[in-house]
Short mmCIF file of C-alpha atoms in Angstrom, two decimals:
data_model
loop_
_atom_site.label_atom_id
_atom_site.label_comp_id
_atom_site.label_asym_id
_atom_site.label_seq_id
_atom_site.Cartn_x
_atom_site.Cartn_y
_atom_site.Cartn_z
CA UNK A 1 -3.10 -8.96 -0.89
CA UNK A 2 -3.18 -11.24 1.98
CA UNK A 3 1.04 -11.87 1.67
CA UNK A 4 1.40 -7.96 1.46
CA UNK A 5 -0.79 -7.66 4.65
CA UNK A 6 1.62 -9.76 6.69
CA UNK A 7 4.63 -8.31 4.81
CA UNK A 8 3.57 -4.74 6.05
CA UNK A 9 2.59 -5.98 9.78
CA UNK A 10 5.78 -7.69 9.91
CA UNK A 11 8.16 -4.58 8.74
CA UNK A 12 6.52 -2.38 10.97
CA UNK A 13 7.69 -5.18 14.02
CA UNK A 14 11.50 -3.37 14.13
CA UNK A 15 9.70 0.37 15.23
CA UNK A 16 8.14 -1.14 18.07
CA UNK A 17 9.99 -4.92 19.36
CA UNK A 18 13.91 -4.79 20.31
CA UNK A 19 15.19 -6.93 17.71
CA UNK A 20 18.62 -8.09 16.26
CA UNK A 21 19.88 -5.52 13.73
CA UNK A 22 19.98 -8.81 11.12
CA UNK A 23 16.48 -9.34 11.94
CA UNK A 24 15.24 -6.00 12.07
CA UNK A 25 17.06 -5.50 8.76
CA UNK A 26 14.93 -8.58 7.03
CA UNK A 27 11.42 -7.67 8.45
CA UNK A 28 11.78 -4.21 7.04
CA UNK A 29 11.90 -5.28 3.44
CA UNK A 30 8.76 -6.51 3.88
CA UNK A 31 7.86 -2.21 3.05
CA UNK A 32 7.61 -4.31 -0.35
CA UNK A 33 4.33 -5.58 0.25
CA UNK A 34 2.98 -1.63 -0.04
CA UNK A 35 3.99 -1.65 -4.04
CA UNK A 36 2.39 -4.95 -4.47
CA UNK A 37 -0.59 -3.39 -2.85
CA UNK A 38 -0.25 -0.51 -5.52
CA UNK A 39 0.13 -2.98 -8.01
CA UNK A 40 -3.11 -4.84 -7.18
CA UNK A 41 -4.76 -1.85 -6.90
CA UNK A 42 -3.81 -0.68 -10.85
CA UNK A 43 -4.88 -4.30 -11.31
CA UNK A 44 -8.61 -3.33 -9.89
CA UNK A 45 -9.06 -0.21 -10.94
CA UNK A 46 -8.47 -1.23 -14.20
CA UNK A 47 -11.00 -3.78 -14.40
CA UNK A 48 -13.76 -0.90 -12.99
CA UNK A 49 -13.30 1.84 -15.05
CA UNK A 50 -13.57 -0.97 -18.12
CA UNK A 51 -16.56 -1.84 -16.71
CA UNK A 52 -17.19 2.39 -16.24
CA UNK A 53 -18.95 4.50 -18.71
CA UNK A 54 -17.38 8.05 -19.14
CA UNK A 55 -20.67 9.73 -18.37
CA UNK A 56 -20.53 7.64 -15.20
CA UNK A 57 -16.99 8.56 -14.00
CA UNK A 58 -19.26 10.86 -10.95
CA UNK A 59 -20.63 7.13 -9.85
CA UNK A 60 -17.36 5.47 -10.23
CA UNK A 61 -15.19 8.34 -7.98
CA UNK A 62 -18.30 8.12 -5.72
CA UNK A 63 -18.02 3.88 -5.26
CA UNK A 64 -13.96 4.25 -5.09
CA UNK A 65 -13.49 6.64 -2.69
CA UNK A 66 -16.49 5.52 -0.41
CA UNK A 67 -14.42 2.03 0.12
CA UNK A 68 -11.04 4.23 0.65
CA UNK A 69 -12.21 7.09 3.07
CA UNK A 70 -15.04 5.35 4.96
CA UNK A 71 -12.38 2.71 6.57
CA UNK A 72 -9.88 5.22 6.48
CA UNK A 73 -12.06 7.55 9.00
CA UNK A 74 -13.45 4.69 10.80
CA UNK A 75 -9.94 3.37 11.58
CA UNK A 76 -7.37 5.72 11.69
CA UNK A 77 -9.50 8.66 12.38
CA UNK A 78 -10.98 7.35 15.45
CA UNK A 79 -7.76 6.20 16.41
CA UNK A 80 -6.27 9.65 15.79
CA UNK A 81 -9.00 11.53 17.53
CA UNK A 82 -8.35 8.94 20.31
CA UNK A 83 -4.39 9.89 20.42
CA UNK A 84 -5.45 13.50 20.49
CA UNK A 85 -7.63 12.69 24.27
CA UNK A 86 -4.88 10.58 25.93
CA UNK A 87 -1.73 12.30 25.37
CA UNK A 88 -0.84 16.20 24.45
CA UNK A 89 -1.31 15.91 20.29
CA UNK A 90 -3.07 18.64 19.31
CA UNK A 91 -6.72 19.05 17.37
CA UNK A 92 -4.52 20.94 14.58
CA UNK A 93 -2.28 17.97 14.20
CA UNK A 94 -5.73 15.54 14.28
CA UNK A 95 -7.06 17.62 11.41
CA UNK A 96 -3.98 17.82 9.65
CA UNK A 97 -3.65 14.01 10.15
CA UNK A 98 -7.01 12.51 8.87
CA UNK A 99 -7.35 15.19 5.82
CA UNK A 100 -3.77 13.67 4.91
CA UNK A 101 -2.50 16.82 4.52
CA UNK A 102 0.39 15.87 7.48
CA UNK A 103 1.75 13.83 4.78
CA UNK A 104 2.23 16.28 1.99
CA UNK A 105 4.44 18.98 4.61
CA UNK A 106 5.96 16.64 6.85
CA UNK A 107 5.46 13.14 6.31
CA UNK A 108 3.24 12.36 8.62
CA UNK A 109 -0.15 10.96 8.38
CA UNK A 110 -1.41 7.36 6.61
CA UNK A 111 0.56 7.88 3.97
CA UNK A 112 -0.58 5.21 1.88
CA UNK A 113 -3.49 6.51 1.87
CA UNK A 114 -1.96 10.28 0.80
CA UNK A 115 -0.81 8.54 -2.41
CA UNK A 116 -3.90 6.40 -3.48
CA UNK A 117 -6.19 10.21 -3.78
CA UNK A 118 -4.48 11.57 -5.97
CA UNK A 119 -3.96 8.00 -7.88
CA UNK A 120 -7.49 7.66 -7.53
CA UNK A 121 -8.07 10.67 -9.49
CA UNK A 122 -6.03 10.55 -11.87
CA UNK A 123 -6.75 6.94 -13.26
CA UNK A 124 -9.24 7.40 -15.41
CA UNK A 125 -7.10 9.39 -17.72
CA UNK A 126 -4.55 7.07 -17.39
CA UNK A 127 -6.67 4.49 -18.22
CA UNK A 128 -7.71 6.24 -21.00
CA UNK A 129 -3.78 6.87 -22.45
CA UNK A 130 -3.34 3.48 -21.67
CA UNK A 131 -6.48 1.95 -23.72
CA UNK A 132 -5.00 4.35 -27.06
CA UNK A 133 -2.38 1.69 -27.76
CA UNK A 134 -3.42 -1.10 -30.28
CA UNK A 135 -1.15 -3.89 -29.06
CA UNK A 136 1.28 -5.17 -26.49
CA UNK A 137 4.53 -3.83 -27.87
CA UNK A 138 3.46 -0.06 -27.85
CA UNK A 139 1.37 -0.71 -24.54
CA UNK A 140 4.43 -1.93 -22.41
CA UNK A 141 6.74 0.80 -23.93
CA UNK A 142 3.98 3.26 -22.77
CA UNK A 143 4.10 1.75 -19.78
CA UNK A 144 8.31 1.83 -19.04
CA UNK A 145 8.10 5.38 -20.68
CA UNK A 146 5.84 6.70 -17.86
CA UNK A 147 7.63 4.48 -14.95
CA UNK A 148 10.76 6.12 -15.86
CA UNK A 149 9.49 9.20 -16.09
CA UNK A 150 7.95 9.17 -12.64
CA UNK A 151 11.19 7.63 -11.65
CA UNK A 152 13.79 10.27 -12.68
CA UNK A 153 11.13 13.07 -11.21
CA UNK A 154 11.49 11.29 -8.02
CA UNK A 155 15.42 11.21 -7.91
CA UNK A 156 16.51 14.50 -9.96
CA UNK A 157 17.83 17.05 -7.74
CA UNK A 158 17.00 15.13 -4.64
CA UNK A 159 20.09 15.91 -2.91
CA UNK A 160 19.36 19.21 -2.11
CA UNK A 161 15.56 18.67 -0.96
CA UNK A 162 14.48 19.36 2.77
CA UNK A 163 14.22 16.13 4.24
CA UNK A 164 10.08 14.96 4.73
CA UNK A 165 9.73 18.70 3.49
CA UNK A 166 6.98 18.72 0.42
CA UNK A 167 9.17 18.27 -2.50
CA UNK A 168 10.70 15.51 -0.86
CA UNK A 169 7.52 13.61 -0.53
CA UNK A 170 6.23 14.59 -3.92
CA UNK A 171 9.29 12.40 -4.95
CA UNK A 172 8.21 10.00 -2.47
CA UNK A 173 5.16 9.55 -3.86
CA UNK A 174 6.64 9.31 -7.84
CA UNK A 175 8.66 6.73 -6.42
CA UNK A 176 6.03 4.61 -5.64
CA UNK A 177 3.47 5.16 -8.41
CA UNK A 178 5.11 3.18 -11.20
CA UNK A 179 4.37 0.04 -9.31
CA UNK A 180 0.37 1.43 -9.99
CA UNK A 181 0.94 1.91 -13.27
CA UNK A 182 2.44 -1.32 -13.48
CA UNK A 183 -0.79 -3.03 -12.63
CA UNK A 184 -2.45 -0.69 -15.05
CA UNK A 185 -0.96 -1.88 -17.66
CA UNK A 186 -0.69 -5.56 -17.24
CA UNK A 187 -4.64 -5.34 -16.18
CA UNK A 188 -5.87 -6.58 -19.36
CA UNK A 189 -3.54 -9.54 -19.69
CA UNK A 190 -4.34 -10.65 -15.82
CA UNK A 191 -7.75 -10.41 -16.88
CA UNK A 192 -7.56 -12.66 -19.93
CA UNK A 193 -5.61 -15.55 -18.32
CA UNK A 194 -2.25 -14.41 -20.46
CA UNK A 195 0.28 -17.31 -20.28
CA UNK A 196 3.78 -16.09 -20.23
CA UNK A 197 6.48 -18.09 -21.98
CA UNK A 198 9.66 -18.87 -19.51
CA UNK A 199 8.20 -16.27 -16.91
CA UNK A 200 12.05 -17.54 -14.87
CA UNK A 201 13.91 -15.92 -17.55
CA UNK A 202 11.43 -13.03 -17.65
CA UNK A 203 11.79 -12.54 -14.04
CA UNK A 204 15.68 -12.50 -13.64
CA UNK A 205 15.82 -10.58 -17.00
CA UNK A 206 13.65 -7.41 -14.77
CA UNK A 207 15.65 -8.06 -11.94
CA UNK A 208 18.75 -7.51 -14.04
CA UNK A 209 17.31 -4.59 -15.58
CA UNK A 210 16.57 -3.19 -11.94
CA UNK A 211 19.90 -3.71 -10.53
CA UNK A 212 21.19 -2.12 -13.52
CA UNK A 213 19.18 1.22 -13.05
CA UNK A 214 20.57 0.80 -9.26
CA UNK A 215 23.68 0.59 -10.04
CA UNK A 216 23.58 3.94 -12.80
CA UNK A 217 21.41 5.81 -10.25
CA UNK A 218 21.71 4.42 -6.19
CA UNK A 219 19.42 6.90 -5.43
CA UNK A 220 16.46 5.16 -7.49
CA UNK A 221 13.76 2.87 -6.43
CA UNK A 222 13.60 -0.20 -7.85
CA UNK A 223 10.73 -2.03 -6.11
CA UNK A 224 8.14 -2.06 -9.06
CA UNK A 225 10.43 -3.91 -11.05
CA UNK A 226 11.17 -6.48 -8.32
CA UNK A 227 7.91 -6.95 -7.21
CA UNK A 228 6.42 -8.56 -10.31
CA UNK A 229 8.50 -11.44 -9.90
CA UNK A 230 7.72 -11.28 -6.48
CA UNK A 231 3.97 -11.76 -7.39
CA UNK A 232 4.50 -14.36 -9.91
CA UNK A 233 6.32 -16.35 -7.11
CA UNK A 234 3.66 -15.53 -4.16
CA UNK A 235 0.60 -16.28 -6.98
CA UNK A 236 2.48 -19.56 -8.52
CA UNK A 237 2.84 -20.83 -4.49
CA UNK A 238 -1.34 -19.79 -3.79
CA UNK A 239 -2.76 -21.76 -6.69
CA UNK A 240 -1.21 -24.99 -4.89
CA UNK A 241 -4.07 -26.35 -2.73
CA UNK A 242 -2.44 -25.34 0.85
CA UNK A 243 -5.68 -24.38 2.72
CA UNK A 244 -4.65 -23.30 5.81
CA UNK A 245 -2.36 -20.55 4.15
CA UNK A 246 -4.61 -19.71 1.21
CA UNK A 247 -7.90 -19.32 4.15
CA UNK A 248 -5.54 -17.54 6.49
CA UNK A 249 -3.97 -15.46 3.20
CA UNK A 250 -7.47 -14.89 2.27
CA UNK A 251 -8.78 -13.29 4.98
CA UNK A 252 -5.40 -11.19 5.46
CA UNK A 253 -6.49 -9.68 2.26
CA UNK A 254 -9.94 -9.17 2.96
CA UNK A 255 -9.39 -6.77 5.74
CA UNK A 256 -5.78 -5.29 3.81
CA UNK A 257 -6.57 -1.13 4.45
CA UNK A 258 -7.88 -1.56 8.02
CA UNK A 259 -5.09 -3.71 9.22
CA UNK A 260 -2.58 -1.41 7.42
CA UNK A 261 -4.79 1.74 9.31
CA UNK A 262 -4.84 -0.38 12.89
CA UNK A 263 -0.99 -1.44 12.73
CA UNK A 264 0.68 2.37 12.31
CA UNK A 265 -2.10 3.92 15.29
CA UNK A 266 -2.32 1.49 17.88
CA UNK A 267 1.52 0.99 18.68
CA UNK A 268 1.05 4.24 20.87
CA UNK A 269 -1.49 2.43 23.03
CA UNK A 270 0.64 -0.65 23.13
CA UNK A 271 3.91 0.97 24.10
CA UNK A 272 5.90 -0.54 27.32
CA UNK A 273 5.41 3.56 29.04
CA UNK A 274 1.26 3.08 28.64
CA UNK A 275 1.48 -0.03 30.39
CA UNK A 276 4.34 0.90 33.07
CA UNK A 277 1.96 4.00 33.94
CA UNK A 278 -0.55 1.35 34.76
CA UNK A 279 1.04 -0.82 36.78
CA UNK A 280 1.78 -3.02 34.60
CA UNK A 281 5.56 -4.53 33.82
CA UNK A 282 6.16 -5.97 30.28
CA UNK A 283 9.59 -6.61 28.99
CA UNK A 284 11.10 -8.76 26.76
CA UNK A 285 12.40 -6.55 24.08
CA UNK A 286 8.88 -5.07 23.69
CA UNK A 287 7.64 -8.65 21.96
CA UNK A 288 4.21 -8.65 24.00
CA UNK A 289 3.07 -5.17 22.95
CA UNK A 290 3.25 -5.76 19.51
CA UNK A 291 1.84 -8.94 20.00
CA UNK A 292 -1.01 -7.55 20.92
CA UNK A 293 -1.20 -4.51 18.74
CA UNK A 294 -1.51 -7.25 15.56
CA UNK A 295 -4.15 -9.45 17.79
CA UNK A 296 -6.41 -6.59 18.41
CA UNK A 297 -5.37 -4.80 15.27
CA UNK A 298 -6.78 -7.77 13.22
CA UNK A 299 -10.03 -7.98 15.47
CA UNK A 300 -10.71 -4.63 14.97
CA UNK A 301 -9.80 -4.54 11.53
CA UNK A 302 -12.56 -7.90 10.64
CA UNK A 303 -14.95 -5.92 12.69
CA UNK A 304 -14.92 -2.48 10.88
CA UNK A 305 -15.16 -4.68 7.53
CA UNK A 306 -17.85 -6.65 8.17
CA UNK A 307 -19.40 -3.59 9.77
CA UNK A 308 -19.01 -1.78 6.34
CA UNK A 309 -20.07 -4.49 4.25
CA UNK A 310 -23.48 -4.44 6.24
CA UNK A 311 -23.54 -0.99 5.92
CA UNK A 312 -23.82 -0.73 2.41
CA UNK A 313 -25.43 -4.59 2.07
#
């Protein structure tokens, strides 16, 4: 979670810092680190609704969307309400923003956030298909049956779809949930310690397998195939005792949604034309702005968590 924090903060540097295309180029694959989130989150889900009984599913939607929504309007709706006072947005647009439904016609909004209500809803029932298989074999074809499923929805007839209209980001959004139903799947084997056997081999063969797809189909995504090597990699490098970079990693992940929320809003008060108006000069390439949008982003972030966690101590 922690990794993915700094992947995200990092490949959102090239929209506001003047940086070399080469550079700009590497920092924006970092956009992987919202698919690992979506992994870990199948991951966690899982393990509560195993923990859920059906005829407390009411309690469970209750508990999951209280810790999505209430840093969701804490963070970016403030923020947002506080874009909509300084420059000329408009109280539509602010509405249309924090209800998410900006995302949906025009791809605006949190829209990580966009994807995880619906995913939210539906994951009881896909917990439930998921739980009807008997063993491994007929769980992971399950599984690569319903990623490519979501996959082809997400590429068929994309060609001719209105750019960041609403079919395009339905397909948006099917690109990215196989990497949640990823982490559905493999939940149970996380949660029992599974040992893989040559998890190298089992890593380039998915790779392999993903390039392949790219290569049939350019047009398709392959992240939730390469990010579970990814994870294996970033997990295998954590359980070494480094404790600078598991404390710092650590507390990255702690405070994952809020940074996420803090990093996409507060670039607009951090912009070199908000400072020029007040007298203020700041150039080189932008760096200092952003500098300070992760600073206060992550101060802001630790303190709407820790205000949260008291609020519901």
């Amino acid at each position: 979670m922690g990794i993915s924090t700094m992947a995200i903060i990092l490949c959102h540097a090239p929209a506001t810092m003047s940086l070399p295309s080469w550079l700009s180029s590497i920092l924006a694959r970092g956009g992987w680190g919202v698919d690992v989130f979506l992994l870990l989150s199948g991951i966690g889900l899982y393990y509560s609704l195993s923990r859920c009984e059906t005829s407390h599913l009411k309690v469970w939607y209750y508990s999951r969307f209280k810790k999505l929504l209430l840093p969701y309007f804490l963070c970016y709706g403030t923020m947002t309400i506080l874009k909509a006072i300084v420059t000329d947005y408009s109280w539509i647009d602010v509405i249309l923003d924090i209800s998410t439904i900006n995302f949906w016609v025009k791809h605006g909004s949190a829209w990580f956030v966009a994807i995880l209500i619906p995913l939210y809803l539906i994951s009881p029932f896909l917990h439930k298909l998921l739980n009807h298989t008997s063993n491994m074999q007929n769980r992971i074809l399950l599984m690569l049956g319903l990623v490519c499923f979501c996959l082809f929805l997400s590429v068929i007839g994309n060609s001719d779809v209105e750019y960041r209209g609403l079919i395009y980001n339905v397909q948006f959004t099917l690109s990215r949930v196989p990497s949640f139903i990823v982490g559905m799947a493999i939940a149970p084997y996380v949660a029992s310690s599974f040992k893989l056997k040559r998890p190298v081999l089992l890593s380039l063969f998915i790779v392999a397998i993903a390039l392949a797809l790219k290569f049939v189909v350019p047009s398709i995504a392959i992240s939730c195939f390469c990010i579970i090597p990814v994870v294996m990699l970033c997990a295998k490098f954590l359980s070494h005792d480094f404790k600078i970079i598991n404390h710092i990693a650590n507390f990255m992940g702690q405070i994952s949604l809020e940074s996420y929320l803090f990093n996409v809003t507060l670039p607009l008060f951090f912009t070199l034309s908000t400072w020029e108006c007040m007298g203020v000069c700041l150039s080189y390439g932008n760096y200092l702005p952003y500098v300070l949008v992760v600073a206060v982003g992550t101060i802001l972030s630790y303190i709407v968590h820790r205000f949260i966690i008291r609020l519901f101590r």
